[in-house]
Each structure stands twice: as structure tokens, then as C-alpha cells.
Tab-separated table of C-alpha atoms in Angstrom:
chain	number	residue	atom	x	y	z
X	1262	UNK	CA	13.655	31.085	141.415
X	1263	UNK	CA	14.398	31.450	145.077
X	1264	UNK	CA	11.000	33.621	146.941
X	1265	UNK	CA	12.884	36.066	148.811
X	1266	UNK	CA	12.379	36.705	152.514
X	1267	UNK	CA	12.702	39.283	155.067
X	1268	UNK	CA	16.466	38.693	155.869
X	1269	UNK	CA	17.676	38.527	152.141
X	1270	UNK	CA	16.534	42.082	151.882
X	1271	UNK	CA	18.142	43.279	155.453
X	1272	UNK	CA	21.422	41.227	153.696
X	1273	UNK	CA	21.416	42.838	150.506
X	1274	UNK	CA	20.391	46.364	151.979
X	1275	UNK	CA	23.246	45.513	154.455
X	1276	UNK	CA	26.017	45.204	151.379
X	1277	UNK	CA	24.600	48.236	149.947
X	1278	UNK	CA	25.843	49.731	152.966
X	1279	UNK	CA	28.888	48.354	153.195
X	1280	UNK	CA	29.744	49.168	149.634
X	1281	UNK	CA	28.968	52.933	150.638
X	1282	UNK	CA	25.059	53.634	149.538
X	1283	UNK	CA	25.236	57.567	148.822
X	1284	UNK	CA	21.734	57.657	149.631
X	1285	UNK	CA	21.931	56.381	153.234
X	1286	UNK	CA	24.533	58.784	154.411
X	1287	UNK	CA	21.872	61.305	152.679
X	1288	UNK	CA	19.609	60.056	154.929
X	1289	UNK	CA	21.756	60.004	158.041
X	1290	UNK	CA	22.750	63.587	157.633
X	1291	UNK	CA	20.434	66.127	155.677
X	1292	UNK	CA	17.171	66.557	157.855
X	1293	UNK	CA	14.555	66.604	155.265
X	1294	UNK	CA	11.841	67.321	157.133
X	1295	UNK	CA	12.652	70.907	157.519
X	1296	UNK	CA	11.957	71.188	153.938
X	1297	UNK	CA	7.930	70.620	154.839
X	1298	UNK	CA	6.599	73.927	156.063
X	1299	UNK	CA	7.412	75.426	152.704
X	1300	UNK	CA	6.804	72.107	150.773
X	1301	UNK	CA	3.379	72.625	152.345
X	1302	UNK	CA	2.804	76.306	151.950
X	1303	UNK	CA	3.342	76.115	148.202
X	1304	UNK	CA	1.590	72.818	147.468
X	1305	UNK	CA	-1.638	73.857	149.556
X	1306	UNK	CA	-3.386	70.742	149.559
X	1307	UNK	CA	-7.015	70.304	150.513
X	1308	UNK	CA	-8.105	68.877	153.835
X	1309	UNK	CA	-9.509	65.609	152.940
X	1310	UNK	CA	-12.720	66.641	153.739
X	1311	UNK	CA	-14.138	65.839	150.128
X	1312	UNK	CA	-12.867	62.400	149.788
X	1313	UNK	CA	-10.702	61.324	147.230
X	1314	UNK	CA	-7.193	59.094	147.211
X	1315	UNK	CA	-4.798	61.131	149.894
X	1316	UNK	CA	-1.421	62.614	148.126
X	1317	UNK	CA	1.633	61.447	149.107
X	1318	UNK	CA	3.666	62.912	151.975
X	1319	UNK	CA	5.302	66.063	150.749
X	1320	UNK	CA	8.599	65.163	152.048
X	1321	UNK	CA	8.665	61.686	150.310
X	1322	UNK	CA	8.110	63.245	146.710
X	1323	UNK	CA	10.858	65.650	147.816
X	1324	UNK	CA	13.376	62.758	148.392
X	1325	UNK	CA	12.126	61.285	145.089
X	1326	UNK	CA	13.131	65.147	143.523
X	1327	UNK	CA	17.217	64.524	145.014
X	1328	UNK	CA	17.325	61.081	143.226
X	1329	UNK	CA	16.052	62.258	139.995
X	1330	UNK	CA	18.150	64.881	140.368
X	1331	UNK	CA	21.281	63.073	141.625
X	1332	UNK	CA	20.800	60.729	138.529
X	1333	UNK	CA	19.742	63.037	136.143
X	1334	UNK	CA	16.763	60.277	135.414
X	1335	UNK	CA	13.477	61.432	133.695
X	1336	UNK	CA	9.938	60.699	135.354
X	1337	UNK	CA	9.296	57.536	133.864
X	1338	UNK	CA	12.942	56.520	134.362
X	1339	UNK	CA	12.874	57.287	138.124
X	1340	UNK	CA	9.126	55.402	138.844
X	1341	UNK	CA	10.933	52.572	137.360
X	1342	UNK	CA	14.609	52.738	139.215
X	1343	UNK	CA	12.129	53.098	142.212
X	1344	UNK	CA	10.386	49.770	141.566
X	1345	UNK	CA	13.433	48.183	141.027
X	1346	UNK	CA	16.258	49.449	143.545
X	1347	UNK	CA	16.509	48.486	147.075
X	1348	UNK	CA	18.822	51.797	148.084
X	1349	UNK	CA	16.098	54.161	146.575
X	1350	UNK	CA	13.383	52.394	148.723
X	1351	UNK	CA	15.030	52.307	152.125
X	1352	UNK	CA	16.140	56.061	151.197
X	1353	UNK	CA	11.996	56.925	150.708
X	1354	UNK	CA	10.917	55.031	153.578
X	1355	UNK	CA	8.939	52.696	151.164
X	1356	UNK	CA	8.539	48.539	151.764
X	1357	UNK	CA	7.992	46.382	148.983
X	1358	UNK	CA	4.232	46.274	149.030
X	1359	UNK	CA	3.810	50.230	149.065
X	1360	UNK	CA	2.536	52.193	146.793
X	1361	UNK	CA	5.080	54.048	144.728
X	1362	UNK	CA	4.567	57.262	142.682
X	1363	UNK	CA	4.056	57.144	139.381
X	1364	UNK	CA	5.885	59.209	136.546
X	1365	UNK	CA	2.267	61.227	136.584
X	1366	UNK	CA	2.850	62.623	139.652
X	1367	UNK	CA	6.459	63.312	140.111
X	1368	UNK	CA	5.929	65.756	136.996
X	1369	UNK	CA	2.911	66.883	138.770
X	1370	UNK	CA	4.853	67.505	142.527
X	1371	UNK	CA	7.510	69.371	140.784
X	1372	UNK	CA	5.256	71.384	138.174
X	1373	UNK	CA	3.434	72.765	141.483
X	1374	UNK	CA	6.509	73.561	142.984
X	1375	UNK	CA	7.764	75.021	139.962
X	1376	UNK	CA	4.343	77.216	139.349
X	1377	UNK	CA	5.049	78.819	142.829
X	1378	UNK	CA	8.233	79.700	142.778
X	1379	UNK	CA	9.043	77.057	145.725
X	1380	UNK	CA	12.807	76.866	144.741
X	1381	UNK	CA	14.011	79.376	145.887
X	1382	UNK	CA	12.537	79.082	149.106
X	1383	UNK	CA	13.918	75.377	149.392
X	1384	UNK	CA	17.204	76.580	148.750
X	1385	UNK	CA	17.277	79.615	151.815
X	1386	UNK	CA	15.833	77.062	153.652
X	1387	UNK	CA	18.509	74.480	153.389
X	1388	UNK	CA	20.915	77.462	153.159
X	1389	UNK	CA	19.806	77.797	156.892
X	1390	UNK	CA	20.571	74.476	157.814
X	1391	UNK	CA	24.292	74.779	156.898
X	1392	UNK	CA	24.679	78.022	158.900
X	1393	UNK	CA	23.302	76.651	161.972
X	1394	UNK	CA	25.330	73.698	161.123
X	1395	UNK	CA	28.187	76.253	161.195
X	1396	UNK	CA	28.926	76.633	157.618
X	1397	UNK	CA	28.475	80.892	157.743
X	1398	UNK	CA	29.238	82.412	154.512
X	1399	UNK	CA	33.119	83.196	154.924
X	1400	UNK	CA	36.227	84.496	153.324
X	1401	UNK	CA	34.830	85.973	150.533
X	1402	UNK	CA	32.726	84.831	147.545
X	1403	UNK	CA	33.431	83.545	143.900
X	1404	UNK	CA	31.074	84.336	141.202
X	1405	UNK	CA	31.068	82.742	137.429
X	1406	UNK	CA	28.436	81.771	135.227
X	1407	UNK	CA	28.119	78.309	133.099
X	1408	UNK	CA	26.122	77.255	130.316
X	1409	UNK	CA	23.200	74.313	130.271
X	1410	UNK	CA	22.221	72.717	127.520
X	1411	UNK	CA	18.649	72.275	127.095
X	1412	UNK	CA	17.027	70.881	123.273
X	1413	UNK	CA	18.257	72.858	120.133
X	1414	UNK	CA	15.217	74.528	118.904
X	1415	UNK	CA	15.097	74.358	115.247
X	1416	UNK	CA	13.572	77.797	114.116
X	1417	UNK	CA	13.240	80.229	110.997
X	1418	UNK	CA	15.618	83.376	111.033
X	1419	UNK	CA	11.918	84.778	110.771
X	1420	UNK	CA	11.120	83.257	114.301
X	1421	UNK	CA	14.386	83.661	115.845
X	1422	UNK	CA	14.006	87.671	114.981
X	1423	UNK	CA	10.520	87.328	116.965
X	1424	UNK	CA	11.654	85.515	119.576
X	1425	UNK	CA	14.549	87.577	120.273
X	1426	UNK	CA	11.815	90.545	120.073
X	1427	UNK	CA	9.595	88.531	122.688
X	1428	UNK	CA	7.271	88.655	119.900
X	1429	UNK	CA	5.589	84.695	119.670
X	1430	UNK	CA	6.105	83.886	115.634
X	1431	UNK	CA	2.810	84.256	113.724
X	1432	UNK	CA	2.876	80.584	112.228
X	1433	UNK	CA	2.512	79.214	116.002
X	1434	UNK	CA	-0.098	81.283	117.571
X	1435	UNK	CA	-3.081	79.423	116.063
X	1436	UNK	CA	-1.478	76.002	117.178
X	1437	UNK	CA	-1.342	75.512	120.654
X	1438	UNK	CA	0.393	71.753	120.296
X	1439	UNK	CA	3.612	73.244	118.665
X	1440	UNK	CA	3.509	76.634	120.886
X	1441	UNK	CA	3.716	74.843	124.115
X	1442	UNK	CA	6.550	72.530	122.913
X	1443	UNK	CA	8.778	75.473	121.652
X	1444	UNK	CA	11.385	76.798	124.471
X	1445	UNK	CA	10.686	80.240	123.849
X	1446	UNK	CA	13.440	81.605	126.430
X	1447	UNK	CA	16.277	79.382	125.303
X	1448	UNK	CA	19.039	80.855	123.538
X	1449	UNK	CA	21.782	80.093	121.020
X	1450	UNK	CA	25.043	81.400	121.804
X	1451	UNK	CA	28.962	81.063	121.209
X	1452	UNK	CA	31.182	78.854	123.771
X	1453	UNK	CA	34.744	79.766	123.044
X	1454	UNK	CA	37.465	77.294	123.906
X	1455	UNK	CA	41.049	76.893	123.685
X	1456	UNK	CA	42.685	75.833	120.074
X	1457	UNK	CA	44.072	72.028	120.425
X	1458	UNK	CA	47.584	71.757	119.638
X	1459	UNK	CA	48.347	70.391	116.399
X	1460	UNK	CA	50.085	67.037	115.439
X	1461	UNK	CA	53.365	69.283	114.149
X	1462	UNK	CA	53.151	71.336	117.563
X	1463	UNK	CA	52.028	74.494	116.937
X	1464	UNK	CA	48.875	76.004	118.171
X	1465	UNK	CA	46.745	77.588	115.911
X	1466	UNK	CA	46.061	81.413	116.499
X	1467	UNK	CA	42.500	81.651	117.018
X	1468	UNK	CA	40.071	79.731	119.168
X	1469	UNK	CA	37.236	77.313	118.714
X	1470	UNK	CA	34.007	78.735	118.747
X	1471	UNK	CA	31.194	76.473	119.277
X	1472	UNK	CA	27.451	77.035	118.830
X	1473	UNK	CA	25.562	76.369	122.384
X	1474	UNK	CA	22.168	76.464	122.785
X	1475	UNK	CA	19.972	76.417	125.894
X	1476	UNK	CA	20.517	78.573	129.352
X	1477	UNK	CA	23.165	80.158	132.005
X	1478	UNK	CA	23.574	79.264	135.613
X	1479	UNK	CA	25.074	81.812	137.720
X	1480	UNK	CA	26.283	81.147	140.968
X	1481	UNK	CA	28.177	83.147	143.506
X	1482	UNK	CA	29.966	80.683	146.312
X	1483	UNK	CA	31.857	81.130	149.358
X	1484	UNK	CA	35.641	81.128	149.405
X	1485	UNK	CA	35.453	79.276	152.765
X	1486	UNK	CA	33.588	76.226	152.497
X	1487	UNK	CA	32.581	76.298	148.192
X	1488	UNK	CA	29.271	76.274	149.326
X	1489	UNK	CA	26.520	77.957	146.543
X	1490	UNK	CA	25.151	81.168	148.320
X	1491	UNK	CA	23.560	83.142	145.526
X	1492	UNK	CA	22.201	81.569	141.925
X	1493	UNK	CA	20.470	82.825	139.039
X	1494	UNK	CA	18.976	81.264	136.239
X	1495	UNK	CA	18.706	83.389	132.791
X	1496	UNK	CA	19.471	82.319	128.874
X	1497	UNK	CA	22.912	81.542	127.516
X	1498	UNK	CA	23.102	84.469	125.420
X	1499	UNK	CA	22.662	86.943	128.498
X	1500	UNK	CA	25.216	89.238	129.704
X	1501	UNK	CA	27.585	87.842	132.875
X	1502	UNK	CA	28.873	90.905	133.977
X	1503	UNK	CA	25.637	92.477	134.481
X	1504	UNK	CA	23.914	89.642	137.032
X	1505	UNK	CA	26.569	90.867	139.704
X	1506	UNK	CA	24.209	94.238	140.118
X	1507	UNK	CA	21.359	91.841	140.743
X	1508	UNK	CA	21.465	90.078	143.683
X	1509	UNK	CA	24.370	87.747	142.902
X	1510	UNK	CA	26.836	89.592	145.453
X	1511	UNK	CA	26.182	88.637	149.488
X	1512	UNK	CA	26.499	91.204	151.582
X	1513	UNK	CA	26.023	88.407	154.507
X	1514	UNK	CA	29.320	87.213	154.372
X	1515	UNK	CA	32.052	87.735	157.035
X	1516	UNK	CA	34.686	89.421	154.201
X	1517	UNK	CA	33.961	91.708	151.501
X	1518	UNK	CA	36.527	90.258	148.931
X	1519	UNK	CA	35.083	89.352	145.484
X	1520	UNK	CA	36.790	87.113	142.766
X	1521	UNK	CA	35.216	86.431	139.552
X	1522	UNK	CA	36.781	86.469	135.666
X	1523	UNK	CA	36.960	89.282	132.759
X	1524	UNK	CA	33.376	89.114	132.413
X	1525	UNK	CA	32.444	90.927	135.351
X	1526	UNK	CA	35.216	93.770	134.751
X	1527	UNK	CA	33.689	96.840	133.985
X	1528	UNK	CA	33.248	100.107	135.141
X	1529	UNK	CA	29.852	99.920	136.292
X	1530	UNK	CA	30.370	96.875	138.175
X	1531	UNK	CA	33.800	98.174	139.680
X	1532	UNK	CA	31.837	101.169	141.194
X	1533	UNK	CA	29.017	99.560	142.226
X	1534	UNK	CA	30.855	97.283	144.230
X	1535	UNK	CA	32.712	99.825	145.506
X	1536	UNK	CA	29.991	101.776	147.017
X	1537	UNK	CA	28.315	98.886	148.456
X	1538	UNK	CA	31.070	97.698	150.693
X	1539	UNK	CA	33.234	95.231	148.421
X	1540	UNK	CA	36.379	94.553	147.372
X	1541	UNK	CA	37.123	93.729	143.993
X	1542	UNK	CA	39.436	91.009	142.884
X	1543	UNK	CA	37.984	90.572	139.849
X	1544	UNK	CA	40.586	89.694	137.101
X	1545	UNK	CA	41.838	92.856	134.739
X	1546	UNK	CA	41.187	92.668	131.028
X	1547	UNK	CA	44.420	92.532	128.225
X	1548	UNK	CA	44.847	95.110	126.173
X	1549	UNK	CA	43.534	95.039	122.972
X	1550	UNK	CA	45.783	93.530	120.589
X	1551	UNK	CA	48.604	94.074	122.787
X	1552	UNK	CA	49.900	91.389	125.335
X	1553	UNK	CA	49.293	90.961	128.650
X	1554	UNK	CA	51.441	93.647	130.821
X	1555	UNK	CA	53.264	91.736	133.846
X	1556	UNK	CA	51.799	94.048	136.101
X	1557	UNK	CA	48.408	92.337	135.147
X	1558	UNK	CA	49.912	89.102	134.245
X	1559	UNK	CA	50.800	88.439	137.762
X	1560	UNK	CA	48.144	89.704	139.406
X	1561	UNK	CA	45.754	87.960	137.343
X	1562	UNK	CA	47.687	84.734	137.836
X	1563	UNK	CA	46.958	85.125	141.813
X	1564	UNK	CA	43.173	85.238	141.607
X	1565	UNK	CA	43.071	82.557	139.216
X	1566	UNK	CA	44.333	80.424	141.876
X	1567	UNK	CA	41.034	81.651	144.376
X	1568	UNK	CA	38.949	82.187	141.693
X	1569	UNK	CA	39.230	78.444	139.722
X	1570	UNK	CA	37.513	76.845	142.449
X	1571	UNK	CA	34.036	77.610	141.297
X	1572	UNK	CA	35.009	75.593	138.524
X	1573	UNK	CA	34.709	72.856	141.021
X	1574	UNK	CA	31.330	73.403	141.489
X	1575	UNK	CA	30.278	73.144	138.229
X	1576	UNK	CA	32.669	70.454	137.151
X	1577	UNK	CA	30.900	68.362	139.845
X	1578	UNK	CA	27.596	69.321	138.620
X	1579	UNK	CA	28.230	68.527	135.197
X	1580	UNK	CA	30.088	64.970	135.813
X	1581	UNK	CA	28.227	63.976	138.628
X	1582	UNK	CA	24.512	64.983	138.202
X	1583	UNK	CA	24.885	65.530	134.565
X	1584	UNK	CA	23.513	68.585	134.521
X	1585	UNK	CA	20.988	69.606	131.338
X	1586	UNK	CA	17.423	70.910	130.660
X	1587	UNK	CA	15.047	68.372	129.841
X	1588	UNK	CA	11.944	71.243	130.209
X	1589	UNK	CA	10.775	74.197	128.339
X	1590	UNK	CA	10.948	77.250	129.498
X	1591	UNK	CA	12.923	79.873	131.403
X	1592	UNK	CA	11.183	78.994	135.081
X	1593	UNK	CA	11.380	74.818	134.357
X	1594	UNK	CA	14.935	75.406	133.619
X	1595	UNK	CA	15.339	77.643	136.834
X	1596	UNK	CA	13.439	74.700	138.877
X	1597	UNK	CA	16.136	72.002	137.227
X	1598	UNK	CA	19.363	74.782	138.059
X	1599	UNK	CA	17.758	75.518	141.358
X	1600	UNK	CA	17.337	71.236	142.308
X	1601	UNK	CA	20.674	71.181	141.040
X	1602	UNK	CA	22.173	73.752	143.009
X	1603	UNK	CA	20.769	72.222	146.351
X	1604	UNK	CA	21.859	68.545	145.394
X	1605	UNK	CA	25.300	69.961	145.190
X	1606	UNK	CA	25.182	71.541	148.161
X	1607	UNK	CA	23.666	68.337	149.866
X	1608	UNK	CA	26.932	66.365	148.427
X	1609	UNK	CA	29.286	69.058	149.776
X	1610	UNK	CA	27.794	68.894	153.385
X	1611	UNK	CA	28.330	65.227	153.410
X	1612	UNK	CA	31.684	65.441	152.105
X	1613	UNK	CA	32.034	68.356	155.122
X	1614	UNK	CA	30.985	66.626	157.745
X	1615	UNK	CA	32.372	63.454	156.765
X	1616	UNK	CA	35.969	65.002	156.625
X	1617	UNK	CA	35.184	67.081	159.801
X	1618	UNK	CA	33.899	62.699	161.549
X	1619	UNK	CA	37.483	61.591	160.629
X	1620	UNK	CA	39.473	64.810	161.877
């Protein structure tokens, strides 16, 4: 076999380019390194002072948190892909003779970060960079709510009546080893979908429902640029009407205009946006076994137009990223949503600034 040199890499690396390397234009646009001040509060590593191998720059493992995430690639997966692909090593920084992290400690980076709550702070801090970037939150915001599969957990009615109780089952507190690999958070719910048409044509009269387990991401975007503002992690079985009281809606944005589905029609919610400043465009239920009134038909049919494109969001989540809970646990699954959510927002200020290059 050929020994390769210094100039076959520069070539290859140079097609990569040419054949449009996501990863570069990452590179060229997103300033990472305002990610470190919190990457370093919430790490809090030692000095050095006591010896010991040095951790790896903050900002690196980071990086090395997009690609898994942008690939939906577990640890051992991702030290490999790293070993092995040219575009992930010019997008860390890393030569061929460095040291690369192992699967060890990319759990271990984003346990810590998990642990502390760091998300969240990662996200208002990139958040940040878009408004200064001059993507303000404007126009008005969409909310919805999608479901992410995590592991079906195979439990007793017994322990699903405990669990639901947040009581821990009495047959796993005396073994540790099968407590810490049951998802104690996750729920099992229904996901209703529309009845296929049938191979006579006719549709039948009631839909599909489908048993979904795992958790709900809830995300309220701006109408302006599709941006995610707000996000919220809880289990699939939980309530989406009820996470617009709790710090879904953004009172930061330059209109007070909020769209969102059935789900978030009610009574409490209509008032509550009322007396904080909003305007509701959230769609109007039908009438119980009566059909839809045009006076709501038509309505409705106008804020499906505004409200369908947080279906974007997800859609690109799903298809690109691949969304889905690997973890265990209600604040592991938050981490993965939360990543997620600021991948997606990375891809959408490329795609921004990219259109706004070629204007």
C-alpha cells in the first residue's frame, strides 16, 4: 500500500471541501469558543497542581458532543468515526498522531455536564450568539410538543402502578445492577395517527393508535426565523397544554401572537395568556360528536398554515439527527433533547447565513 504523505491529506481534505464538508462550514461560522466560560464553570477542573494526565480542552470534547449528536453515533461509535474520518479531525483541530478521546471519556464529559445542569446554560448561551448575530426573537412564537423514543421498559402492571406512584418497585431495591438500568421516568403512551386509506377507497372511521414509549420534547420557536427559543424536556405521557404555564411562552419577543394546536386550548391557558400580554392563536377544538362549524373550520385552516412550521423543526430533527434516547433517565434524556435542540439551531444558522452570503 501507498504510505501517505502530507499533501494526500491536504488533497483529500481539499475534496471533502469541495464536495461540501458540513463540518467545515460548522467551523467557519459557529464560534465555539464562547461555549468555554460555562463549559468551564460546570466542569471545574483542578489546577494541575497534583499531577496527573491533563484533560482535554473543554471546547474540543464539546465539538466531539455536535458530531455525536449530528450523527446520532454512540461513544464507542464516535471514538472510532474519529480515528477513522479526515472531516471529523480537521473539524477538532486534531493531526494524525494526536491523542483522541476515548469512548470513556466522552460519556464522562457529557455525564458532568449533564450532573450540572450545563444544558441549559449552553443553549442561552448560543441563544445569545444568534441575537447579536441579529436573529431577535420575532413575529411571534410556535409551540408543539413531540415524542422521543427512548428503550421500551419491560415491567409488571405491579411496577408500572409504582412507578407511576414514584414509588421504586420492591423486587429492585435490593439490586442495585437492575435499578440503575431501569428508566424510571420514561413513559408509555398513545400516538394517534391518521387511518390509511383502504385498497377499495374508503377510509376507515377511527384512527390508529399506537403504543409509544419513552419522553416529550417541547419547544416553543419563533415565527420569524424557526429558530428554538424555549424547550422542555418531560415524559411522553405528560400533559401538552399545561407546559405553556411553565416557561414555554417568551415574553422577549418583538410580537405577542401565539400559535400552537388543540392541545394547548383550554381555559386556563386562554386566560393566562391573556393576562400576561399574549395573543392567542391557538387552534379551537370541534365539537363533540358534531362537525367542525365553518366559522372554526376556516379559522383553524389559517393558523395551520403559521402553525405547521414547527413541524419543520422536528421533522429535521428526526430525519437528520435521528433523534432518540439512548440514556436512562429524565435529566440524560433532557441532556440528549437539549444537544439536540442546539445542533438544530447550529444547522439553521448556517442555512441563515448561507442564504443571507448569496442574497
Amino acid at each position: 500500500m501507498k504510505q501517505s504523505v502530507f499533501f494526500d491529506v491536504e488533497e483529500r481534505l481539499a475534496r471533502l471541501s469541495g464536495l461540501g464538508d458540513q463540518l467545515e462550514a460548522f467551523s467557519r461560522t459557529v464560534d465555539f469558543e464562547v461555549f468555554r466560560p460555562d463549559l468551564e464553570k460546570a466542569l471545574a477542573y483542578s489546577d494541575g497542581s497534583k499531577g496527573g494526565r491533563p484533560p482535554f480542552d473543554p471546547v474540543l470534547m464539546s465539538k466531539i458532543l455536535v458530531i455525536q449528536t449530528l450523527n446520532n453515533l454512540s461513544d464507542e461509535r464516535t471514538e472510532y468515526l474519529i480515528n477513522d474520518r479526515l472531516s471529523f479531525m480537521r473539524f477538532l483541530a486534531l493531526g494524525l498522531s494526536d491523542r483522541v478521546p476515548d469512548a470513556k471519556t466522552v460519556w464522562l464529559f457529557r455525564e458532568r455536564l449533564t450532573q450540572t445542569g450545563a444544558i441549559e446554560r449552553l443553549f442561552d448561551r448560543f441563544d445569545a450568539t444568534l441575537r447579536n448575530a441579529g436573529y431577535l426573537r420575532m413575529s411571534g412564537q410556535i409551540l408543539d410538543a413531540t415524542l422521543v423514543a427512548a428503550p421500551k421498559q419491560r415491567n409488571t402492571n405491579a411496577e408500572k402502578a409504582d412507578l407511576r406512584a414514584g414509588r421504586i418497585p420492591e423486587d429492585w431495591q435490593d439490586k442495585p445492577a437492575k435499578l440503575s438500568h431501569k428508566d424510571r421516568r420514561a413513559r408509555w403512551t398513545l400516538k394517534f395517527t391518521k387511518a390509511k386509506r383502504q385498497d377499495d377507497g374508503t377510509i376507515p372511521a377511527t384512527d390508529l393508535a399506537i403504543p409509544f414509549s419513552g419522553y416529550k420534547s417541547h419547544v416553543s420557536i419563533d415565527r420569524k426565523f424557526w429558530f428554538i427559543r424555549k424547550w422542555k424536556t418531560m415524559d411522553a405521557a405528560d400533559s401538552d397544554g399545561a407546559r405553556l404555564r411553565e416557561g414555554l411562552l417568551d415574553k422577549t419577543n418583538t410580537a405577542s401572537t401565539v400559535w400552537a394546536d388543540t392541545a394547548y386550548r383550554s381555559k386556563a391557558n386562554e386566560d393566562f395568556m391573556e393576562k400576561q400580554g399574549f395573543v392567542s392563536k391557538v387552534h379551537r377544538k370541534k365539537p363533540h360528536l358534531k362537525p367542525m362549524p365553518l366559522h372554526i373550520q376556516k379559522p383553524n385552516a389559517g393558523k395551520s398554515v403559521i402553525r405547521s412550521r414547527v413541524e419543520h423543526v422536528f421533522a429535521d430533527q428526526k430525519s437528520q439527527t435521528g433523534l432518540f434516547i439512548r440514556t436512562v433517565g429524565i435529566i440524560r434524556a433532557t441532556m440528549r433533547i437539549g444537544l439536540a435542540n442546539i445542533v438544530y439551531n447550529m444547522r439553521r444558522f448556517l442555512f441563515l447565513e448561507r442564504i443571507s452570503a448569496t442574497a
